[in-house]
């Protein structure tokens, strides 16, 4: 038997809540690899899954959340993995429709795993987690389309995606401007390599003109909404925005003008259904390009019992950097 943070739905109120329960491997969903989970994290989607109504993501209760985890293979029916291998998992709707990493063991499809890249341990892999993996995918997408001269803007900079994107871009030699609604995180963002801090209020007003001064050589956007609309009109000619998230809203109240008159590219980034080769490439870039001391500066340690509160905090935009959950603590 092992510990799992089980989310159960109260039939009377229709609301869900999470408590630690003891379960057995035979209760885990079908899959060909059993992983002894070591670390997991808190991403925005985890906050949604832990919320009383499941955030529109959880279909069936009881449920075990945790959209990513890293650990050691305990047993495998797939030739690609054997007991003792270190693995990491992101995406494939694990933690949403399939039980995830908020337990000391998980059973998943071998296709969803990747071997832990050389240079990262399981704790560091989850300090990166889905948010950091997505930040790397965003940087790679910007590189594919060419990062222009001038600062690269990162929105939602003090959050998970934003913190890792800031550190990677700065380490690659780009000037980074971080947008934050929390002025007190300015020193933290500078320690990750940001050279300019932009106050959220400056960018989250509705657009008045479809184009403003050409300012940003690229952008990783975790916020969406009016901020993204505004940023599109401030991009340099031919520059790209990697659209990652919607922490500030799903609507996009813009016009076609930045696309027509400035050749701006809006690149959608999906980390969930990423083919194996893409995932391996992104993880090896993370191991190579993300400075580990900067990663450490983002980490807030936690245990399984801290997760319900942290899930609520992340939905309020109150988590700074990356939470690393030691499931065995
Ligand atoms: P976090 O909560 O850690 O970060 C989001 C940040 O956005 C906050 O820290 C805050 O930054 C800012 N923010 C929050 N609310 C608002 C608001 N109303 N207006 C403006 N800014 C706001 O979440 P993650 O970094 O883990 O995820 C960010 C987004 O990316 C989420 O929408 C998530 O679902 C999405 N995502 C998408 C993935 C994909 O595959 N496309 C994968 C991973 C995440 P600050 O305090 O600095 O202003």
Short mmCIF file of C-alpha atoms and ligand atoms in Angstrom, two decimals:
data_model
loop_
_atom_site.label_atom_id
_atom_site.label_comp_id
_atom_site.label_asym_id
_atom_site.label_seq_id
_atom_site.Cartn_x
_atom_site.Cartn_y
_atom_site.Cartn_z
CA UNK A 1 0.00 0.00 0.00
CA UNK A 2 1.17 3.58 -0.63
CA UNK A 3 0.03 7.18 -0.16
CA UNK A 4 -2.12 8.91 -2.76
CA UNK A 5 -3.81 12.31 -2.65
CA UNK A 6 -7.27 11.12 -3.66
CA UNK A 7 -9.85 13.63 -4.91
CA UNK A 8 -13.37 12.47 -4.00
CA UNK A 9 -16.65 14.11 -4.98
CA UNK A 10 -19.34 14.66 -2.36
CA UNK A 11 -22.54 13.42 -4.04
CA UNK A 12 -24.81 15.79 -2.07
CA UNK A 13 -22.95 19.06 -2.72
CA UNK A 14 -21.40 17.92 -6.01
CA UNK A 15 -18.11 19.41 -4.83
CA UNK A 16 -14.76 17.62 -4.75
CA UNK A 17 -12.00 17.69 -2.14
CA UNK A 18 -8.68 15.90 -1.69
CA UNK A 19 -7.35 13.78 1.18
CA UNK A 20 -4.41 11.41 1.54
CA UNK A 21 -5.50 7.74 1.31
CA UNK A 22 -3.68 4.41 1.28
CA UNK A 23 -4.19 2.49 -1.97
CA UNK A 24 -2.65 -0.53 -3.74
CA UNK A 25 -1.05 -0.92 -7.19
CA UNK A 26 -4.04 -3.03 -8.29
CA UNK A 27 -6.24 0.09 -7.97
CA UNK A 28 -4.13 2.10 -10.43
CA UNK A 29 -5.40 2.51 -13.99
CA UNK A 30 -4.13 0.24 -16.76
CA UNK A 31 -0.70 0.90 -18.23
CA UNK A 32 2.48 -0.94 -19.07
CA UNK A 33 4.92 0.77 -16.70
CA UNK A 34 4.65 1.20 -12.91
CA UNK A 35 6.74 4.14 -11.69
CA UNK A 36 7.79 4.78 -8.11
CA UNK A 37 7.12 8.51 -8.12
CA UNK A 38 9.71 10.67 -6.38
CA UNK A 39 8.72 14.24 -7.23
CA UNK A 40 5.74 15.99 -8.75
CA UNK A 41 4.75 19.65 -9.03
CA UNK A 42 1.93 22.18 -9.08
CA UNK A 43 1.00 23.59 -12.47
CA UNK A 44 -1.96 25.81 -13.30
CA UNK A 45 -3.94 22.78 -14.57
CA UNK A 46 -3.26 20.98 -11.27
CA UNK A 47 -4.92 23.91 -9.52
CA UNK A 48 -7.96 23.43 -11.77
CA UNK A 49 -8.10 19.65 -11.13
CA UNK A 50 -7.89 20.19 -7.35
CA UNK A 51 -10.62 22.85 -7.36
CA UNK A 52 -14.08 21.89 -6.02
CA UNK A 53 -15.58 21.58 -9.52
CA UNK A 54 -12.52 20.06 -11.18
CA UNK A 55 -11.98 23.11 -13.41
CA UNK A 56 -13.72 21.39 -16.33
CA UNK A 57 -10.81 18.93 -16.61
CA UNK A 58 -11.70 16.03 -14.28
CA UNK A 59 -14.32 13.72 -15.79
CA UNK A 60 -14.50 10.91 -13.20
CA UNK A 61 -14.09 10.68 -9.43
CA UNK A 62 -12.31 9.43 -7.41
CA UNK A 63 -9.32 11.02 -9.12
CA UNK A 64 -5.57 11.36 -8.58
CA UNK A 65 -4.19 14.59 -10.04
CA UNK A 66 -0.62 15.58 -10.85
CA UNK A 67 -0.01 16.32 -14.54
CA UNK A 68 3.70 15.56 -14.29
CA UNK A 69 6.10 13.46 -12.25
CA UNK A 70 9.63 12.05 -12.19
CA UNK A 71 10.71 8.81 -10.58
CA UNK A 72 12.15 5.32 -11.02
CA UNK A 73 10.60 2.50 -13.02
CA UNK A 74 9.45 -0.24 -10.65
CA UNK A 75 8.22 -2.71 -13.28
CA UNK A 76 7.69 -2.58 -17.02
CA UNK A 77 5.93 -4.72 -19.61
CA UNK A 78 7.48 -2.56 -22.36
CA UNK A 79 10.96 -3.38 -23.69
CA UNK A 80 11.96 0.31 -23.75
CA UNK A 81 12.01 0.52 -19.93
CA UNK A 82 13.32 -1.71 -17.17
CA UNK A 83 13.21 -1.57 -13.36
CA UNK A 84 15.59 1.11 -12.06
CA UNK A 85 15.34 3.46 -15.08
CA UNK A 86 14.83 7.13 -14.20
CA UNK A 87 11.92 8.65 -16.13
CA UNK A 88 9.94 11.85 -16.45
CA UNK A 89 6.36 12.35 -17.60
CA UNK A 90 4.51 15.42 -18.84
CA UNK A 91 1.30 15.68 -20.84
CA UNK A 92 -0.91 13.02 -22.45
CA UNK A 93 -3.73 14.12 -20.12
CA UNK A 94 -2.17 12.26 -17.21
CA UNK A 95 -3.50 13.86 -14.01
CA UNK A 96 -6.61 14.96 -15.93
CA UNK A 97 -8.27 11.84 -17.38
CA UNK A 98 -5.69 9.25 -16.24
CA UNK A 99 -4.49 9.14 -12.60
CA UNK A 100 -1.30 11.16 -12.22
CA UNK A 101 1.66 11.94 -10.02
CA UNK A 102 0.02 12.92 -6.72
CA UNK A 103 0.77 9.45 -5.32
CA UNK A 104 3.83 7.39 -4.46
CA UNK A 105 3.20 5.17 -7.48
CA UNK A 106 1.71 5.68 -10.94
CA UNK A 107 0.90 3.25 -13.76
CA UNK A 108 1.09 4.77 -17.24
CA UNK A 109 1.68 3.92 -20.90
CA UNK A 110 5.35 3.60 -21.85
CA UNK A 111 4.67 5.98 -24.78
CA UNK A 112 4.01 8.84 -22.36
CA UNK A 113 7.39 8.61 -20.60
CA UNK A 114 10.80 9.89 -21.56
CA UNK A 115 14.10 8.78 -20.00
CA UNK A 116 15.47 11.39 -17.62
CA UNK A 117 18.05 13.38 -19.62
CA UNK A 118 21.72 13.20 -18.56
CA UNK A 119 22.52 16.11 -16.26
CA UNK A 120 19.14 16.28 -14.48
CA UNK A 121 18.01 14.39 -11.39
CA UNK A 122 14.35 13.64 -10.63
CA UNK A 123 14.02 16.65 -8.31
CA UNK A 124 15.46 19.05 -10.89
CA UNK A 125 13.22 17.54 -13.57
CA UNK A 126 10.18 18.45 -11.50
CA UNK A 127 11.56 21.87 -10.62
CA UNK A 128 11.25 22.27 -14.39
CA UNK A 129 8.00 20.28 -14.71
CA UNK A 130 5.32 20.91 -17.32
CA UNK A 131 5.64 24.68 -16.91
CA UNK A 132 9.38 24.68 -17.58
CA UNK A 133 9.11 22.09 -20.35
CA UNK A 134 6.55 24.38 -22.02
CA UNK A 135 8.82 27.38 -21.52
CA UNK A 136 11.56 25.48 -23.40
CA UNK A 137 9.14 24.52 -26.19
CA UNK A 138 8.24 28.21 -26.46
CA UNK A 139 11.86 29.32 -26.71
CA UNK A 140 12.50 26.66 -29.37
CA UNK A 141 9.46 27.84 -31.36
CA UNK A 142 10.70 31.44 -31.19
CA UNK A 143 14.15 30.32 -32.34
CA UNK A 144 12.65 28.41 -35.27
CA UNK A 145 10.99 31.62 -36.46
CA UNK A 146 13.93 33.89 -35.59
CA UNK A 147 14.24 36.07 -32.49
CA UNK A 148 14.66 39.70 -33.56
CA UNK A 149 16.92 42.29 -31.96
CA UNK A 150 15.52 43.95 -28.87
CA UNK A 151 14.26 42.62 -25.56
CA UNK A 152 12.23 39.42 -25.46
CA UNK A 153 9.08 39.94 -23.41
CA UNK A 154 7.91 37.29 -20.91
CA UNK A 155 4.41 37.77 -19.48
CA UNK A 156 3.31 36.23 -16.18
CA UNK A 157 7.04 36.32 -15.49
CA UNK A 158 7.01 35.39 -11.79
CA UNK A 159 4.87 32.29 -12.47
CA UNK A 160 6.15 28.84 -13.45
CA UNK A 161 6.31 29.17 -17.24
CA UNK A 162 7.49 32.78 -16.94
CA UNK A 163 10.30 32.07 -14.45
CA UNK A 164 11.80 29.26 -16.50
CA UNK A 165 11.40 31.15 -19.80
CA UNK A 166 13.15 34.17 -18.24
CA UNK A 167 16.09 32.07 -17.02
CA UNK A 168 16.52 30.19 -20.32
CA UNK A 169 16.29 33.28 -22.54
CA UNK A 170 18.74 35.20 -20.34
CA UNK A 171 21.17 32.26 -20.32
CA UNK A 172 21.01 32.18 -24.13
CA UNK A 173 22.14 35.81 -24.15
CA UNK A 174 18.84 37.56 -24.86
CA UNK A 175 17.79 40.73 -23.10
CA UNK A 176 14.63 39.79 -21.16
CA UNK A 177 11.78 42.05 -20.05
CA UNK A 178 9.51 40.41 -17.48
CA UNK A 179 5.90 41.51 -17.02
CA UNK A 180 4.60 41.03 -13.50
CA UNK A 181 1.65 42.13 -11.42
CA UNK A 182 3.75 41.58 -8.29
CA UNK A 183 6.32 44.40 -8.05
CA UNK A 184 7.88 42.65 -5.03
CA UNK A 185 9.13 39.90 -7.39
CA UNK A 186 11.36 42.38 -9.28
CA UNK A 187 14.58 41.31 -7.52
CA UNK A 188 13.70 37.64 -8.01
CA UNK A 189 13.17 38.18 -11.76
CA UNK A 190 16.44 40.09 -12.01
CA UNK A 191 18.21 37.21 -10.24
CA UNK A 192 16.89 34.93 -13.01
CA UNK A 193 18.37 37.26 -15.61
CA UNK A 194 15.62 39.75 -16.47
CA UNK A 195 17.06 43.17 -17.28
CA UNK A 196 13.77 45.05 -17.37
CA UNK A 197 10.61 44.74 -15.24
CA UNK A 198 7.32 45.86 -16.81
CA UNK A 199 4.34 46.50 -14.51
CA UNK A 200 1.25 44.47 -15.44
CA UNK A 201 -0.91 47.63 -15.44
CA UNK A 202 1.13 49.01 -18.33
CA UNK A 203 0.00 46.19 -20.58
CA UNK A 204 -3.39 44.97 -19.48
CA UNK A 205 -5.45 47.90 -20.68
CA UNK A 206 -7.51 47.34 -23.80
CA UNK A 207 -5.78 48.33 -27.03
CA UNK A 208 -6.41 51.90 -28.13
CA UNK A 209 -4.44 51.63 -31.37
CA UNK A 210 -3.87 48.35 -33.22
CA UNK A 211 -0.14 49.12 -33.51
CA UNK A 212 2.23 50.85 -31.13
CA UNK A 213 6.01 51.42 -31.22
CA UNK A 214 7.96 48.31 -32.33
CA UNK A 215 9.49 47.18 -29.04
CA UNK A 216 9.86 43.41 -28.51
CA UNK A 217 12.08 41.01 -30.45
CA UNK A 218 9.98 38.03 -29.31
CA UNK A 219 7.53 37.11 -26.56
CA UNK A 220 6.62 34.13 -24.39
CA UNK A 221 3.06 34.83 -23.29
CA UNK A 222 1.53 32.90 -20.36
CA UNK A 223 -1.29 35.40 -19.81
CA UNK A 224 -3.37 35.79 -23.00
CA UNK A 225 -6.39 38.11 -22.95
CA UNK A 226 -6.01 41.85 -23.26
CA UNK A 227 -2.32 41.68 -22.45
CA UNK A 228 -1.62 39.45 -25.45
CA UNK A 229 -3.74 41.72 -27.68
CA UNK A 230 -1.71 44.69 -26.54
CA UNK A 231 1.66 42.93 -26.96
CA UNK A 232 0.87 41.87 -30.55
CA UNK A 233 0.79 45.55 -31.52
CA UNK A 234 4.20 46.18 -29.90
CA UNK A 235 6.17 43.41 -31.63
CA UNK A 236 9.05 44.24 -33.95
CA UNK A 237 8.53 43.61 -37.64
CA UNK A 238 8.43 39.83 -38.29
CA UNK A 239 8.80 38.93 -34.61
CA UNK A 240 6.94 36.05 -32.97
CA UNK A 241 4.83 35.52 -29.89
CA UNK A 242 4.71 32.03 -28.36
CA UNK A 243 1.19 31.81 -26.91
CA UNK A 244 1.32 29.42 -23.98
CA UNK A 245 -1.40 30.23 -21.51
CA UNK A 246 -4.49 32.11 -20.48
CA UNK A 247 -3.88 33.07 -16.84
CA UNK A 248 -5.35 36.50 -17.71
CA UNK A 249 -8.22 35.31 -19.92
CA UNK A 250 -9.07 33.31 -23.05
CA UNK A 251 -10.54 36.12 -25.15
CA UNK A 252 -8.25 37.79 -27.67
CA UNK A 253 -9.62 41.28 -28.38
CA UNK A 254 -7.28 42.25 -31.20
CA UNK A 255 -7.38 43.07 -34.92
CA UNK A 256 -5.61 41.52 -37.91
CA UNK A 257 -3.44 44.65 -38.30
CA UNK A 258 -0.26 43.45 -36.48
CA UNK A 259 -0.29 40.31 -38.65
CA UNK A 260 -0.88 42.19 -41.92
CA UNK A 261 1.29 45.26 -41.44
CA UNK A 262 4.07 43.93 -39.21
CA UNK A 263 4.20 40.25 -40.21
CA UNK A 264 3.84 39.22 -36.58
CA UNK A 265 3.67 35.44 -35.97
CA UNK A 266 1.41 34.04 -33.27
CA UNK A 267 2.74 30.58 -32.41
CA UNK A 268 0.49 28.26 -30.43
CA UNK A 269 2.39 26.07 -27.97
CA UNK A 270 0.88 22.76 -26.85
CA UNK A 271 2.91 20.67 -24.44
CA UNK A 272 0.32 17.92 -23.95
CA UNK A 273 0.27 15.87 -27.18
CA UNK A 274 3.96 16.31 -27.97
CA UNK A 275 5.55 13.42 -29.92
CA UNK A 276 8.36 11.49 -28.21
CA UNK A 277 11.20 12.98 -30.30
CA UNK A 278 10.04 16.54 -29.54
CA UNK A 279 9.96 15.77 -25.82
CA UNK A 280 13.44 14.25 -25.83
CA UNK A 281 14.80 17.24 -27.78
CA UNK A 282 13.21 19.75 -25.38
CA UNK A 283 14.43 17.91 -22.25
CA UNK A 284 17.98 17.71 -23.58
CA UNK A 285 17.90 21.46 -24.35
CA UNK A 286 16.68 22.07 -20.78
CA UNK A 287 19.59 20.07 -19.35
CA UNK A 288 21.99 22.06 -21.56
CA UNK A 289 20.60 25.62 -21.47
CA UNK A 290 18.86 26.12 -18.11
CA UNK A 291 21.36 27.14 -15.41
CA UNK A 292 20.78 24.87 -12.39
CA UNK A 293 21.52 27.63 -9.86
CA UNK A 294 18.75 29.74 -11.40
CA UNK A 295 16.41 26.73 -11.34
CA UNK A 296 17.17 26.25 -7.65
CA UNK A 297 16.28 29.90 -6.98
CA UNK A 298 12.74 29.23 -8.31
CA UNK A 299 12.02 26.22 -6.10
CA UNK A 300 9.55 26.10 -3.25
CA UNK A 301 9.53 22.64 -1.57
CA UNK A 302 6.23 20.97 -0.60
CA UNK A 303 4.62 17.66 0.41
CA UNK A 304 1.46 15.86 -0.74
CA UNK A 305 -0.55 17.38 2.11
CA UNK A 306 0.35 20.93 1.00
CA UNK A 307 -1.22 20.40 -2.42
CA UNK A 308 -4.86 21.45 -1.84
CA UNK A 309 -3.75 24.90 -0.60
CA UNK A 310 -1.10 25.30 -3.30
CA UNK A 311 -3.67 24.37 -5.96
CA UNK A 312 -5.92 27.20 -4.77
CA UNK A 313 -2.95 29.60 -4.59
CA UNK A 314 -1.83 28.97 -8.18
CA UNK A 315 -5.31 29.76 -9.52
CA UNK A 316 -5.10 33.12 -7.72
CA UNK A 317 -1.70 33.81 -9.36
CA UNK A 318 -0.01 33.66 -5.95
CA UNK A 319 2.61 30.98 -6.54
CA UNK A 320 6.09 32.28 -7.31
CA UNK A 321 8.37 30.14 -9.47
CA UNK A 322 8.05 26.37 -9.18
CA UNK A 323 6.70 24.14 -6.43
CA UNK A 324 8.52 20.79 -6.05
CA UNK A 325 6.54 18.15 -4.19
CA UNK A 326 8.47 15.31 -2.53
CA UNK A 327 5.77 12.60 -2.48
CA UNK A 328 7.74 10.52 0.03
CA UNK A 329 8.21 13.32 2.59
P1 LIG B 1 1.42 30.31 -12.79
O1 LIG B 1 0.20 30.61 -12.00
O2 LIG B 1 2.64 29.82 -12.12
O3 LIG B 1 1.84 31.62 -13.60
C1 LIG B 1 0.91 32.47 -14.23
C2 LIG B 1 1.32 33.90 -13.99
O4 LIG B 1 0.50 34.77 -14.77
C3 LIG B 1 1.11 34.37 -12.54
O5 LIG B 1 2.15 34.00 -11.71
C4 LIG B 1 1.01 35.85 -12.73
O6 LIG B 1 2.35 36.35 -12.91
C5 LIG B 1 0.31 36.00 -14.09
N1 LIG B 1 -1.12 36.22 -13.95
C6 LIG B 1 -2.01 35.51 -13.22
N2 LIG B 1 -3.25 36.02 -13.34
C7 LIG B 1 -3.14 37.08 -14.18
C8 LIG B 1 -4.07 38.05 -14.68
N3 LIG B 1 -5.36 38.00 -14.36
N4 LIG B 1 -3.60 39.00 -15.51
C9 LIG B 1 -2.29 39.07 -15.84
N5 LIG B 1 -1.36 38.21 -15.39
C10 LIG B 1 -1.79 37.22 -14.56
O7 LIG B 1 0.99 29.30 -13.95
P2 LIG B 1 1.93 28.53 -14.99
O8 LIG B 1 3.11 29.35 -15.28
O9 LIG B 1 2.09 27.12 -14.57
O10 LIG B 1 0.97 28.54 -16.28
C11 LIG B 1 0.69 29.76 -16.95
C12 LIG B 1 -0.33 29.53 -18.03
O11 LIG B 1 0.22 28.66 -19.01
C13 LIG B 1 -1.63 28.88 -17.54
O12 LIG B 1 -2.72 29.44 -18.25
C14 LIG B 1 -1.43 27.41 -17.91
O13 LIG B 1 -2.64 26.73 -18.06
C15 LIG B 1 -0.67 27.56 -19.21
N6 LIG B 1 0.11 26.39 -19.58
C16 LIG B 1 -0.01 25.93 -20.86
C17 LIG B 1 0.71 24.86 -21.30
C18 LIG B 1 0.60 24.46 -22.73
O14 LIG B 1 0.91 23.31 -23.07
N7 LIG B 1 0.20 25.36 -23.61
C19 LIG B 1 1.57 24.11 -20.37
C20 LIG B 1 1.74 24.73 -19.07
C21 LIG B 1 0.99 25.83 -18.69
P3 LIG B 1 2.84 37.70 -12.23
O15 LIG B 1 2.50 37.61 -10.79
O16 LIG B 1 4.31 37.75 -12.50
O17 LIG B 1 2.10 38.81 -12.93
#
